[in-house]
Amino acid sequence: MRIRITRALFPALALALSAGPAIAGATMDRIVAEKNIRLGVRTDAPPFASLVDGQPAGFSVDLCGLIAGAVMATSKIEGMTGQFVGVTAEDRFQKLAAGEIDVLCGATTATLTRRETMGFSIPVYSTGIGAVVAKGAPELLHEILVKGGPAALSHAAIAEAFRGRKLGVRAGTTAETWMQEGPLSKIEGVTVVPVDDHAAGIAAVAAGELDAYFGDRAILTAQRLASDKADDLLISRNTFTSEPYALALPRGDEELRLAIDRALSHIYRSGAIYQIFAKHFGKPGPEVVLFYSLVALPE
């Protein structure tokens, strides 16, 4: 799917960036030559990126739309188009490495291991791994996962709560790595079950086929609300890891990274980010305002 990008859509952003130098780089050279930027969009990660009535939608999709306009402004490109390319959790990094997409717009955690093969923008969202359990699950499991009470601080209680449990997780994510290599995998009888998509994992918990389902809490919140079993499910209050989301791009292309980071920093400093945030998550609290004020880079 192609979208037409014009300066009129991004007047403030274009004005702020138009004074910057024309930029070049391997990816930027192709973008300029073809007048097209390819945006990889996850189709299964609402509210960050998914298909709604066949159209890409979500927090990261909105951000990437603004960034595409910023790349046009800094590159002095007229008549540029943006192309949405659907990706999955399994093939997103392969498509980025193969040059099939220029920017990955989804729910991507920036990690040191991933930085060995790709680049990342400044952070765009802060979340962490959470869990979904059924209301009818054992009280001790509720105490540890949902309430975060004293039992959550006891290794013995945690081992008792998870012993012999089947725990689901989305395949191909940092949550899967944490589940397979983290402390829960060391508990006797724990079985980690990778699933193909979040909706299937949530449904398996509601049906009693999984004792809990783990994933990025922001995504789980949206998935639970979309489930017809929402009233039968509970979500963890806290997160168990820190997951800084960022936009992924080809490794070593500092020119493209500079254009993206400049655009994001302006969006954060201008306050435009809070309108986008409110559209997808509700009114931002003080911790959200603090996060974006800290990660924005000065000009």
PDB file of C-alpha atoms in Angstrom:
ATOM      1  CA  MET A   1       0.000   0.000   0.000  1.00  0.00           C
ATOM      2  CA  ARG A   2       1.386   3.446  -0.973  1.00  0.00           C
ATOM      3  CA  ILE A   3       0.664   6.767   0.689  1.00  0.00           C
ATOM      4  CA  ARG A   4       1.302  10.194  -0.790  1.00  0.00           C
ATOM      5  CA  ILE A   5       3.463  12.429   1.376  1.00  0.00           C
ATOM      6  CA  THR A   6       3.273  16.215   1.019  1.00  0.00           C
ATOM      7  CA  ARG A   7       4.754  19.046   3.040  1.00  0.00           C
ATOM      8  CA  ALA A   8       1.237  20.332   3.726  1.00  0.00           C
ATOM      9  CA  LEU A   9       0.605  17.325   5.955  1.00  0.00           C
ATOM     10  CA  PHE A  10       3.539  18.165   8.210  1.00  0.00           C
ATOM     11  CA  PRO A  11       3.872  21.990   8.255  1.00  0.00           C
ATOM     12  CA  ALA A  12       5.448  22.405  11.709  1.00  0.00           C
ATOM     13  CA  LEU A  13       7.768  19.464  11.321  1.00  0.00           C
ATOM     14  CA  ALA A  14       8.823  20.444   7.817  1.00  0.00           C
ATOM     15  CA  LEU A  15       9.519  24.008   8.962  1.00  0.00           C
ATOM     16  CA  ALA A  16      11.635  22.837  11.861  1.00  0.00           C
ATOM     17  CA  LEU A  17      13.693  20.478   9.720  1.00  0.00           C
ATOM     18  CA  SER A  18      13.870  22.268   6.392  1.00  0.00           C
ATOM     19  CA  ALA A  19      16.939  24.235   7.450  1.00  0.00           C
ATOM     20  CA  GLY A  20      18.917  21.037   7.999  1.00  0.00           C
ATOM     21  CA  PRO A  21      21.491  19.918   5.423  1.00  0.00           C
ATOM     22  CA  ALA A  22      20.586  17.553   2.621  1.00  0.00           C
ATOM     23  CA  ILE A  23      21.622  14.095   3.764  1.00  0.00           C
ATOM     24  CA  ALA A  24      22.888  10.980   2.059  1.00  0.00           C
ATOM     25  CA  GLY A  25      23.719   7.388   2.870  1.00  0.00           C
ATOM     26  CA  ALA A  26      23.120   3.957   1.388  1.00  0.00           C
ATOM     27  CA  THR A  27      19.468   3.841   2.388  1.00  0.00           C
ATOM     28  CA  MET A  28      18.934   7.576   1.978  1.00  0.00           C
ATOM     29  CA  ASP A  29      20.423   7.474  -1.533  1.00  0.00           C
ATOM     30  CA  ARG A  30      17.856   4.871  -2.537  1.00  0.00           C
ATOM     31  CA  ILE A  31      15.006   6.798  -0.890  1.00  0.00           C
ATOM     32  CA  VAL A  32      16.000   9.978  -2.730  1.00  0.00           C
ATOM     33  CA  ALA A  33      16.526   8.218  -6.052  1.00  0.00           C
ATOM     34  CA  GLU A  34      13.221   6.343  -5.940  1.00  0.00           C
ATOM     35  CA  LYS A  35      11.298   9.043  -4.045  1.00  0.00           C
ATOM     36  CA  ASN A  36       9.871   6.312  -1.856  1.00  0.00           C
ATOM     37  CA  ILE A  37      10.382   5.240   1.750  1.00  0.00           C
ATOM     38  CA  ARG A  38       9.329   1.712   2.724  1.00  0.00           C
ATOM     39  CA  LEU A  39       7.823   1.415   6.174  1.00  0.00           C
ATOM     40  CA  GLY A  40       7.646  -2.079   7.637  1.00  0.00           C
ATOM     41  CA  VAL A  41       4.445  -2.428   9.670  1.00  0.00           C
ATOM     42  CA  ARG A  42       3.639  -5.247  12.069  1.00  0.00           C
ATOM     43  CA  THR A  43       0.184  -6.564  11.335  1.00  0.00           C
ATOM     44  CA  ASP A  44      -0.352  -8.179  14.738  1.00  0.00           C
ATOM     45  CA  ALA A  45       0.809  -5.770  17.442  1.00  0.00           C
ATOM     46  CA  PRO A  46      -2.022  -3.365  18.351  1.00  0.00           C
ATOM     47  CA  PRO A  47      -2.125  -0.656  19.577  1.00  0.00           C
ATOM     48  CA  PHE A  48       1.328  -0.050  18.059  1.00  0.00           C
ATOM     49  CA  ALA A  49       0.909  -1.519  14.593  1.00  0.00           C
ATOM     50  CA  SER A  50      -1.803  -3.643  13.021  1.00  0.00           C
ATOM     51  CA  LEU A  51      -4.324  -3.675  10.220  1.00  0.00           C
ATOM     52  CA  VAL A  52      -7.689  -2.042  10.889  1.00  0.00           C
ATOM     53  CA  ASP A  53     -10.198  -2.553   8.085  1.00  0.00           C
ATOM     54  CA  GLY A  54      -7.254  -3.471   5.886  1.00  0.00           C
ATOM     55  CA  GLN A  55      -5.342  -0.270   6.636  1.00  0.00           C
ATOM     56  CA  PRO A  56      -2.159   0.103   8.751  1.00  0.00           C
ATOM     57  CA  ALA A  57      -2.954   1.760  12.063  1.00  0.00           C
ATOM     58  CA  GLY A  58      -1.418   2.311  15.468  1.00  0.00           C
ATOM     59  CA  PHE A  59       0.891   4.450  17.575  1.00  0.00           C
ATOM     60  CA  SER A  60       4.067   3.463  15.696  1.00  0.00           C
ATOM     61  CA  VAL A  61       2.328   3.816  12.335  1.00  0.00           C
ATOM     62  CA  ASP A  62       1.350   7.407  13.159  1.00  0.00           C
ATOM     63  CA  LEU A  63       4.906   8.185  14.229  1.00  0.00           C
ATOM     64  CA  CYS A  64       6.334   6.689  11.047  1.00  0.00           C
ATOM     65  CA  GLY A  65       3.961   8.782   8.958  1.00  0.00           C
ATOM     66  CA  LEU A  66       5.351  11.943  10.548  1.00  0.00           C
ATOM     67  CA  ILE A  67       8.911  10.706  10.124  1.00  0.00           C
ATOM     68  CA  ALA A  68       8.362  10.014   6.440  1.00  0.00           C
ATOM     69  CA  GLY A  69       7.366  13.665   6.074  1.00  0.00           C
ATOM     70  CA  ALA A  70      10.503  14.714   7.961  1.00  0.00           C
ATOM     71  CA  VAL A  71      12.746  12.648   5.690  1.00  0.00           C
ATOM     72  CA  MET A  72      11.134  14.360   2.721  1.00  0.00           C
ATOM     73  CA  ALA A  73      11.733  17.789   4.262  1.00  0.00           C
ATOM     74  CA  THR A  74      15.400  17.223   5.100  1.00  0.00           C
ATOM     75  CA  SER A  75      16.115  15.540   1.760  1.00  0.00           C
ATOM     76  CA  LYS A  76      14.373  18.250  -0.290  1.00  0.00           C
ATOM     77  CA  ILE A  77      12.309  15.554  -2.022  1.00  0.00           C
ATOM     78  CA  GLU A  78       9.186  16.629  -3.887  1.00  0.00           C
ATOM     79  CA  GLY A  79       6.441  14.138  -4.718  1.00  0.00           C
ATOM     80  CA  MET A  80       7.696  11.491  -2.324  1.00  0.00           C
ATOM     81  CA  THR A  81       5.584   8.460  -1.475  1.00  0.00           C
ATOM     82  CA  GLY A  82       5.565   6.122   1.487  1.00  0.00           C
ATOM     83  CA  GLN A  83       4.983   2.413   1.097  1.00  0.00           C
ATOM     84  CA  PHE A  84       3.643   0.255   3.914  1.00  0.00           C
ATOM     85  CA  VAL A  85       5.083  -3.271   3.860  1.00  0.00           C
ATOM     86  CA  GLY A  86       3.470  -5.862   6.126  1.00  0.00           C
ATOM     87  CA  VAL A  87       5.854  -7.777   8.391  1.00  0.00           C
ATOM     88  CA  THR A  88       5.492 -10.331  11.176  1.00  0.00           C
ATOM     89  CA  ALA A  89       7.408 -10.975  14.372  1.00  0.00           C
ATOM     90  CA  GLU A  90       9.224 -13.781  12.563  1.00  0.00           C
ATOM     91  CA  ASP A  91      10.270 -12.036   9.329  1.00  0.00           C
ATOM     92  CA  ARG A  92      10.590  -8.344  10.325  1.00  0.00           C
ATOM     93  CA  PHE A  93      14.349  -8.402  10.912  1.00  0.00           C
ATOM     94  CA  GLN A  94      15.053 -10.488   7.814  1.00  0.00           C
ATOM     95  CA  LYS A  95      13.160  -7.968   5.670  1.00  0.00           C
ATOM     96  CA  LEU A  96      15.108  -5.109   7.245  1.00  0.00           C
ATOM     97  CA  ALA A  97      18.464  -6.823   6.647  1.00  0.00           C
ATOM     98  CA  ALA A  98      17.501  -7.714   3.072  1.00  0.00           C
ATOM     99  CA  GLY A  99      16.648  -4.087   2.276  1.00  0.00           C
ATOM    100  CA  GLU A 100      12.973  -4.800   1.704  1.00  0.00           C
ATOM    101  CA  ILE A 101      12.041  -2.113   4.276  1.00  0.00           C
ATOM    102  CA  ASP A 102      13.821   1.072   5.359  1.00  0.00           C
ATOM    103  CA  VAL A 103      12.256   1.566   8.786  1.00  0.00           C
ATOM    104  CA  LEU A 104      10.541  -0.970  11.035  1.00  0.00           C
ATOM    105  CA  CYS A 105       7.416   0.529  12.587  1.00  0.00           C
ATOM    106  CA  GLY A 106       6.002  -1.801  15.195  1.00  0.00           C
ATOM    107  CA  ALA A 107       6.660  -2.890  18.754  1.00  0.00           C
ATOM    108  CA  THR A 108      10.394  -3.493  18.649  1.00  0.00           C
ATOM    109  CA  THR A 109      12.545  -3.597  21.779  1.00  0.00           C
ATOM    110  CA  ALA A 110      16.015  -2.127  21.328  1.00  0.00           C
ATOM    111  CA  THR A 111      18.572  -4.568  22.757  1.00  0.00           C
ATOM    112  CA  LEU A 112      22.355  -4.810  22.605  1.00  0.00           C
ATOM    113  CA  THR A 113      22.157  -8.146  20.811  1.00  0.00           C
ATOM    114  CA  ARG A 114      19.880  -6.716  18.138  1.00  0.00           C
ATOM    115  CA  ARG A 115      22.189  -3.735  17.723  1.00  0.00           C
ATOM    116  CA  GLU A 116      24.832  -6.136  16.411  1.00  0.00           C
ATOM    117  CA  THR A 117      22.811  -6.447  13.187  1.00  0.00           C
ATOM    118  CA  MET A 118      20.586  -3.354  13.010  1.00  0.00           C
ATOM    119  CA  GLY A 119      20.304   0.240  14.146  1.00  0.00           C
ATOM    120  CA  PHE A 120      17.721   1.913  16.380  1.00  0.00           C
ATOM    121  CA  SER A 121      16.244   5.354  16.804  1.00  0.00           C
ATOM    122  CA  ILE A 122      15.944   7.035  20.164  1.00  0.00           C
ATOM    123  CA  PRO A 123      13.212   5.330  22.247  1.00  0.00           C
ATOM    124  CA  VAL A 124       9.599   5.849  21.207  1.00  0.00           C
ATOM    125  CA  TYR A 125       7.828   4.053  24.083  1.00  0.00           C
ATOM    126  CA  SER A 126       8.664   2.431  27.409  1.00  0.00           C
ATOM    127  CA  THR A 127       7.005  -0.793  28.501  1.00  0.00           C
ATOM    128  CA  GLY A 128       7.890  -4.200  29.951  1.00  0.00           C
ATOM    129  CA  ILE A 129       6.843  -7.826  30.043  1.00  0.00           C
ATOM    130  CA  GLY A 130       3.559  -8.467  31.822  1.00  0.00           C
ATOM    131  CA  ALA A 131       1.192 -11.405  32.130  1.00  0.00           C
ATOM    132  CA  VAL A 132      -2.460 -12.329  31.652  1.00  0.00           C
ATOM    133  CA  VAL A 133      -4.152 -14.942  33.853  1.00  0.00           C
ATOM    134  CA  ALA A 134      -7.720 -16.171  34.229  1.00  0.00           C
ATOM    135  CA  LYS A 135      -9.820 -14.891  37.123  1.00  0.00           C
ATOM    136  CA  GLY A 136     -10.264 -18.500  38.181  1.00  0.00           C
ATOM    137  CA  ALA A 137      -6.527 -19.166  38.416  1.00  0.00           C
ATOM    138  CA  PRO A 138      -5.042 -20.180  41.816  1.00  0.00           C
ATOM    139  CA  GLU A 139      -4.841 -17.390  44.375  1.00  0.00           C
ATOM    140  CA  LEU A 140      -1.065 -17.680  44.724  1.00  0.00           C
ATOM    141  CA  LEU A 141      -0.648 -17.112  40.982  1.00  0.00           C
ATOM    142  CA  HIS A 142      -2.873 -14.028  41.288  1.00  0.00           C
ATOM    143  CA  GLU A 143      -0.850 -12.803  44.259  1.00  0.00           C
ATOM    144  CA  ILE A 144       2.418 -12.973  42.330  1.00  0.00           C
ATOM    145  CA  LEU A 145       1.381 -11.949  38.843  1.00  0.00           C
ATOM    146  CA  VAL A 146      -1.532  -9.577  39.351  1.00  0.00           C
ATOM    147  CA  LYS A 147      -1.403  -8.138  42.847  1.00  0.00           C
ATOM    148  CA  GLY A 148       2.368  -8.060  43.264  1.00  0.00           C
ATOM    149  CA  GLY A 149       1.979  -8.798  46.980  1.00  0.00           C
ATOM    150  CA  PRO A 150       4.559 -10.125  49.463  1.00  0.00           C
ATOM    151  CA  ALA A 151       4.555 -13.555  47.811  1.00  0.00           C
ATOM    152  CA  ALA A 152       6.082 -11.958  44.705  1.00  0.00           C
ATOM    153  CA  LEU A 153       9.250 -11.340  46.735  1.00  0.00           C
ATOM    154  CA  SER A 154       9.572 -14.927  47.926  1.00  0.00           C
ATOM    155  CA  HIS A 155      11.537 -17.384  45.761  1.00  0.00           C
ATOM    156  CA  ALA A 156       9.813 -20.281  47.502  1.00  0.00           C
ATOM    157  CA  ALA A 157       6.330 -18.858  46.833  1.00  0.00           C
ATOM    158  CA  ILE A 158       7.180 -18.150  43.195  1.00  0.00           C
ATOM    159  CA  ALA A 159       8.481 -21.706  42.734  1.00  0.00           C
ATOM    160  CA  GLU A 160       5.316 -23.119  44.303  1.00  0.00           C
ATOM    161  CA  ALA A 161       3.024 -20.937  42.190  1.00  0.00           C
ATOM    162  CA  PHE A 162       4.664 -21.838  38.860  1.00  0.00           C
ATOM    163  CA  ARG A 163       5.627 -25.471  39.443  1.00  0.00           C
ATOM    164  CA  GLY A 164       4.150 -27.590  36.650  1.00  0.00           C
ATOM    165  CA  ARG A 165       2.520 -24.618  34.891  1.00  0.00           C
ATOM    166  CA  LYS A 166       2.104 -24.110  31.151  1.00  0.00           C
ATOM    167  CA  LEU A 167       3.090 -20.547  30.237  1.00  0.00           C
ATOM    168  CA  GLY A 168       2.457 -19.064  26.812  1.00  0.00           C
ATOM    169  CA  VAL A 169       4.472 -16.418  24.980  1.00  0.00           C
ATOM    170  CA  ARG A 170       4.553 -14.907  21.487  1.00  0.00           C
ATOM    171  CA  ALA A 171       7.234 -16.610  19.392  1.00  0.00           C
ATOM    172  CA  GLY A 172      10.050 -14.445  18.039  1.00  0.00           C
ATOM    173  CA  THR A 173       9.913 -11.762  20.738  1.00  0.00           C
ATOM    174  CA  THR A 174      12.121 -10.594  23.599  1.00  0.00           C
ATOM    175  CA  ALA A 175       9.444 -11.983  25.912  1.00  0.00           C
ATOM    176  CA  GLU A 176      10.106 -15.453  24.518  1.00  0.00           C
ATOM    177  CA  THR A 177      13.838 -15.062  25.155  1.00  0.00           C
ATOM    178  CA  TRP A 178      13.140 -13.957  28.720  1.00  0.00           C
ATOM    179  CA  MET A 179      10.790 -16.888  29.274  1.00  0.00           C
ATOM    180  CA  GLN A 180      13.165 -19.455  27.787  1.00  0.00           C
ATOM    181  CA  GLU A 181      16.286 -18.185  29.557  1.00  0.00           C
ATOM    182  CA  GLY A 182      14.972 -16.354  32.624  1.00  0.00           C
ATOM    183  CA  PRO A 183      14.187 -17.460  36.184  1.00  0.00           C
ATOM    184  CA  LEU A 184      10.789 -18.992  35.422  1.00  0.00           C
ATOM    185  CA  SER A 185      12.361 -21.532  33.059  1.00  0.00           C
ATOM    186  CA  LYS A 186      14.436 -22.878  35.979  1.00  0.00           C
ATOM    187  CA  ILE A 187      11.372 -23.862  38.025  1.00  0.00           C
ATOM    188  CA  GLU A 188      10.576 -27.563  38.022  1.00  0.00           C
ATOM    189  CA  GLY A 189       7.857 -28.587  35.610  1.00  0.00           C
ATOM    190  CA  VAL A 190       7.421 -25.208  33.897  1.00  0.00           C
ATOM    191  CA  THR A 191       6.591 -25.558  30.198  1.00  0.00           C
ATOM    192  CA  VAL A 192       7.033 -22.534  27.940  1.00  0.00           C
ATOM    193  CA  VAL A 193       4.636 -22.707  24.985  1.00  0.00           C
ATOM    194  CA  PRO A 194       5.377 -20.375  22.020  1.00  0.00           C
ATOM    195  CA  VAL A 195       2.241 -19.298  20.138  1.00  0.00           C
ATOM    196  CA  ASP A 196       1.726 -17.746  16.715  1.00  0.00           C
ATOM    197  CA  ASP A 197      -0.053 -14.570  17.813  1.00  0.00           C
ATOM    198  CA  HIS A 198      -1.133 -12.722  20.939  1.00  0.00           C
ATOM    199  CA  ALA A 199      -4.844 -13.278  20.371  1.00  0.00           C
ATOM    200  CA  ALA A 200      -4.300 -17.033  20.347  1.00  0.00           C
ATOM    201  CA  GLY A 201      -2.342 -16.832  23.595  1.00  0.00           C
ATOM    202  CA  ILE A 202      -5.042 -14.784  25.310  1.00  0.00           C
ATOM    203  CA  ALA A 203      -7.724 -17.188  24.070  1.00  0.00           C
ATOM    204  CA  ALA A 204      -5.736 -20.166  25.383  1.00  0.00           C
ATOM    205  CA  VAL A 205      -5.650 -18.614  28.871  1.00  0.00           C
ATOM    206  CA  ALA A 206      -9.404 -17.990  28.793  1.00  0.00           C
ATOM    207  CA  ALA A 207      -9.981 -21.599  27.702  1.00  0.00           C
ATOM    208  CA  GLY A 208      -7.793 -22.993  30.487  1.00  0.00           C
ATOM    209  CA  GLU A 209      -5.199 -24.356  28.048  1.00  0.00           C
ATOM    210  CA  LEU A 210      -2.485 -22.059  29.441  1.00  0.00           C
ATOM    211  CA  ASP A 211      -1.998 -20.997  33.054  1.00  0.00           C
ATOM    212  CA  ALA A 212      -0.665 -17.585  32.026  1.00  0.00           C
ATOM    213  CA  TYR A 213       0.378 -15.723  28.912  1.00  0.00           C
ATOM    214  CA  PHE A 214       3.368 -13.357  28.871  1.00  0.00           C
ATOM    215  CA  GLY A 215       4.143 -10.453  26.558  1.00  0.00           C
ATOM    216  CA  ASP A 216       4.712  -6.717  26.466  1.00  0.00           C
ATOM    217  CA  ARG A 217       2.169  -5.289  28.875  1.00  0.00           C
ATOM    218  CA  ALA A 218       0.966  -2.526  26.558  1.00  0.00           C
ATOM    219  CA  ILE A 219       0.108  -5.065  23.873  1.00  0.00           C
ATOM    220  CA  LEU A 220      -1.503  -7.438  26.369  1.00  0.00           C
ATOM    221  CA  THR A 221      -3.721  -4.641  27.656  1.00  0.00           C
ATOM    222  CA  ALA A 222      -5.051  -3.972  24.162  1.00  0.00           C
ATOM    223  CA  GLN A 223      -5.459  -7.671  23.396  1.00  0.00           C
ATOM    224  CA  ARG A 224      -7.392  -8.303  26.614  1.00  0.00           C
ATOM    225  CA  LEU A 225      -9.787  -5.440  25.883  1.00  0.00           C
ATOM    226  CA  ALA A 226     -10.362  -6.814  22.373  1.00  0.00           C
ATOM    227  CA  SER A 227     -11.100 -10.321  23.650  1.00  0.00           C
ATOM    228  CA  ASP A 228     -14.699 -11.458  24.070  1.00  0.00           C
ATOM    229  CA  LYS A 229     -13.472 -13.048  27.325  1.00  0.00           C
ATOM    230  CA  ALA A 230     -12.100  -9.805  28.759  1.00  0.00           C
ATOM    231  CA  ASP A 231     -14.219 -10.076  31.916  1.00  0.00           C
ATOM    232  CA  ASP A 232     -12.706 -13.484  32.657  1.00  0.00           C
ATOM    233  CA  LEU A 233      -9.098 -12.282  32.425  1.00  0.00           C
ATOM    234  CA  LEU A 234      -6.750 -10.303  34.661  1.00  0.00           C
ATOM    235  CA  ILE A 235      -3.562  -8.501  33.696  1.00  0.00           C
ATOM    236  CA  SER A 236      -0.475  -7.931  35.834  1.00  0.00           C
ATOM    237  CA  ARG A 237      -0.243  -4.554  37.512  1.00  0.00           C
ATOM    238  CA  ASN A 238       3.523  -4.376  37.204  1.00  0.00           C
ATOM    239  CA  THR A 239       6.068  -5.312  34.559  1.00  0.00           C
ATOM    240  CA  PHE A 240       8.892  -7.784  35.076  1.00  0.00           C
ATOM    241  CA  THR A 241      11.409  -6.285  32.635  1.00  0.00           C
ATOM    242  CA  SER A 242      12.227  -2.986  30.956  1.00  0.00           C
ATOM    243  CA  GLU A 243      11.411  -2.922  27.237  1.00  0.00           C
ATOM    244  CA  PRO A 244      12.381   0.333  25.477  1.00  0.00           C
ATOM    245  CA  TYR A 245      10.664   0.375  22.090  1.00  0.00           C
ATOM    246  CA  ALA A 246      12.438   2.074  19.197  1.00  0.00           C
ATOM    247  CA  LEU A 247      12.217   2.211  15.414  1.00  0.00           C
ATOM    248  CA  ALA A 248      14.636  -0.233  13.785  1.00  0.00           C
ATOM    249  CA  LEU A 249      16.613   0.698  10.680  1.00  0.00           C
ATOM    250  CA  PRO A 250      19.575  -0.651   8.686  1.00  0.00           C
ATOM    251  CA  ARG A 251      22.753  -0.896  10.747  1.00  0.00           C
ATOM    252  CA  GLY A 252      25.367   1.769  10.082  1.00  0.00           C
ATOM    253  CA  ASP A 253      23.141   4.198   8.169  1.00  0.00           C
ATOM    254  CA  GLU A 254      23.791   7.175  10.423  1.00  0.00           C
ATOM    255  CA  GLU A 255      22.270   9.637   7.953  1.00  0.00           C
ATOM    256  CA  LEU A 256      18.871   7.965   8.111  1.00  0.00           C
ATOM    257  CA  ARG A 257      19.163   7.584  11.868  1.00  0.00           C
ATOM    258  CA  LEU A 258      19.960  11.298  12.219  1.00  0.00           C
ATOM    259  CA  ALA A 259      16.905  12.272  10.186  1.00  0.00           C
ATOM    260  CA  ILE A 260      14.665   9.988  12.264  1.00  0.00           C
ATOM    261  CA  ASP A 261      16.107  11.062  15.626  1.00  0.00           C
ATOM    262  CA  ARG A 262      15.813  14.728  14.676  1.00  0.00           C
ATOM    263  CA  ALA A 263      12.183  14.213  13.696  1.00  0.00           C
ATOM    264  CA  LEU A 264      11.349  12.273  16.865  1.00  0.00           C
ATOM    265  CA  SER A 265      13.108  14.821  19.088  1.00  0.00           C
ATOM    266  CA  HIS A 266      11.098  17.648  17.541  1.00  0.00           C
ATOM    267  CA  ILE A 267       7.861  15.683  17.927  1.00  0.00           C
ATOM    268  CA  TYR A 268       8.691  15.124  21.619  1.00  0.00           C
ATOM    269  CA  ARG A 269       9.849  18.675  22.385  1.00  0.00           C
ATOM    270  CA  SER A 270       6.909  20.277  20.574  1.00  0.00           C
ATOM    271  CA  GLY A 271       4.405  18.222  22.563  1.00  0.00           C
ATOM    272  CA  ALA A 272       2.920  16.634  19.429  1.00  0.00           C
ATOM    273  CA  ILE A 273       3.782  13.226  20.875  1.00  0.00           C
ATOM    274  CA  TYR A 274       1.154  13.642  23.585  1.00  0.00           C
ATOM    275  CA  GLN A 275      -1.640  13.975  21.028  1.00  0.00           C
ATOM    276  CA  ILE A 276      -0.501  10.766  19.346  1.00  0.00           C
ATOM    277  CA  PHE A 277      -0.109   9.056  22.723  1.00  0.00           C
ATOM    278  CA  ALA A 278      -3.583  10.107  23.897  1.00  0.00           C
ATOM    279  CA  LYS A 279      -5.141   8.818  20.672  1.00  0.00           C
ATOM    280  CA  HIS A 280      -3.916   5.273  21.370  1.00  0.00           C
ATOM    281  CA  PHE A 281      -3.396   5.014  25.141  1.00  0.00           C
ATOM    282  CA  GLY A 282      -5.382   7.786  26.806  1.00  0.00           C
ATOM    283  CA  LYS A 283      -4.197  10.933  28.539  1.00  0.00           C
ATOM    284  CA  PRO A 284      -0.464  10.687  29.326  1.00  0.00           C
ATOM    285  CA  GLY A 285       0.536  10.830  32.972  1.00  0.00           C
ATOM    286  CA  PRO A 286       3.538  12.620  34.525  1.00  0.00           C
ATOM    287  CA  GLU A 287       5.780   9.575  34.001  1.00  0.00           C
ATOM    288  CA  VAL A 288       5.067   9.656  30.254  1.00  0.00           C
ATOM    289  CA  VAL A 289       5.852  13.375  30.037  1.00  0.00           C
ATOM    290  CA  LEU A 290       9.094  12.770  31.938  1.00  0.00           C
ATOM    291  CA  PHE A 291      10.063   9.894  29.639  1.00  0.00           C
ATOM    292  CA  TYR A 292       9.740  11.904  26.426  1.00  0.00           C
ATOM    293  CA  SER A 293      11.437  14.964  27.906  1.00  0.00           C
ATOM    294  CA  LEU A 294      14.419  12.800  28.865  1.00  0.00           C
ATOM    295  CA  VAL A 295      14.842  10.891  25.581  1.00  0.00           C
ATOM    296  CA  ALA A 296      14.436  13.910  23.251  1.00  0.00           C
ATOM    297  CA  LEU A 297      17.820  15.090  21.994  1.00  0.00           C
ATOM    298  CA  PRO A 298      18.681  18.807  21.911  1.00  0.00           C
ATOM    299  CA  GLU A 299      19.334  20.326  18.510  1.00  0.00           C
TER     300      GLU A 299
END
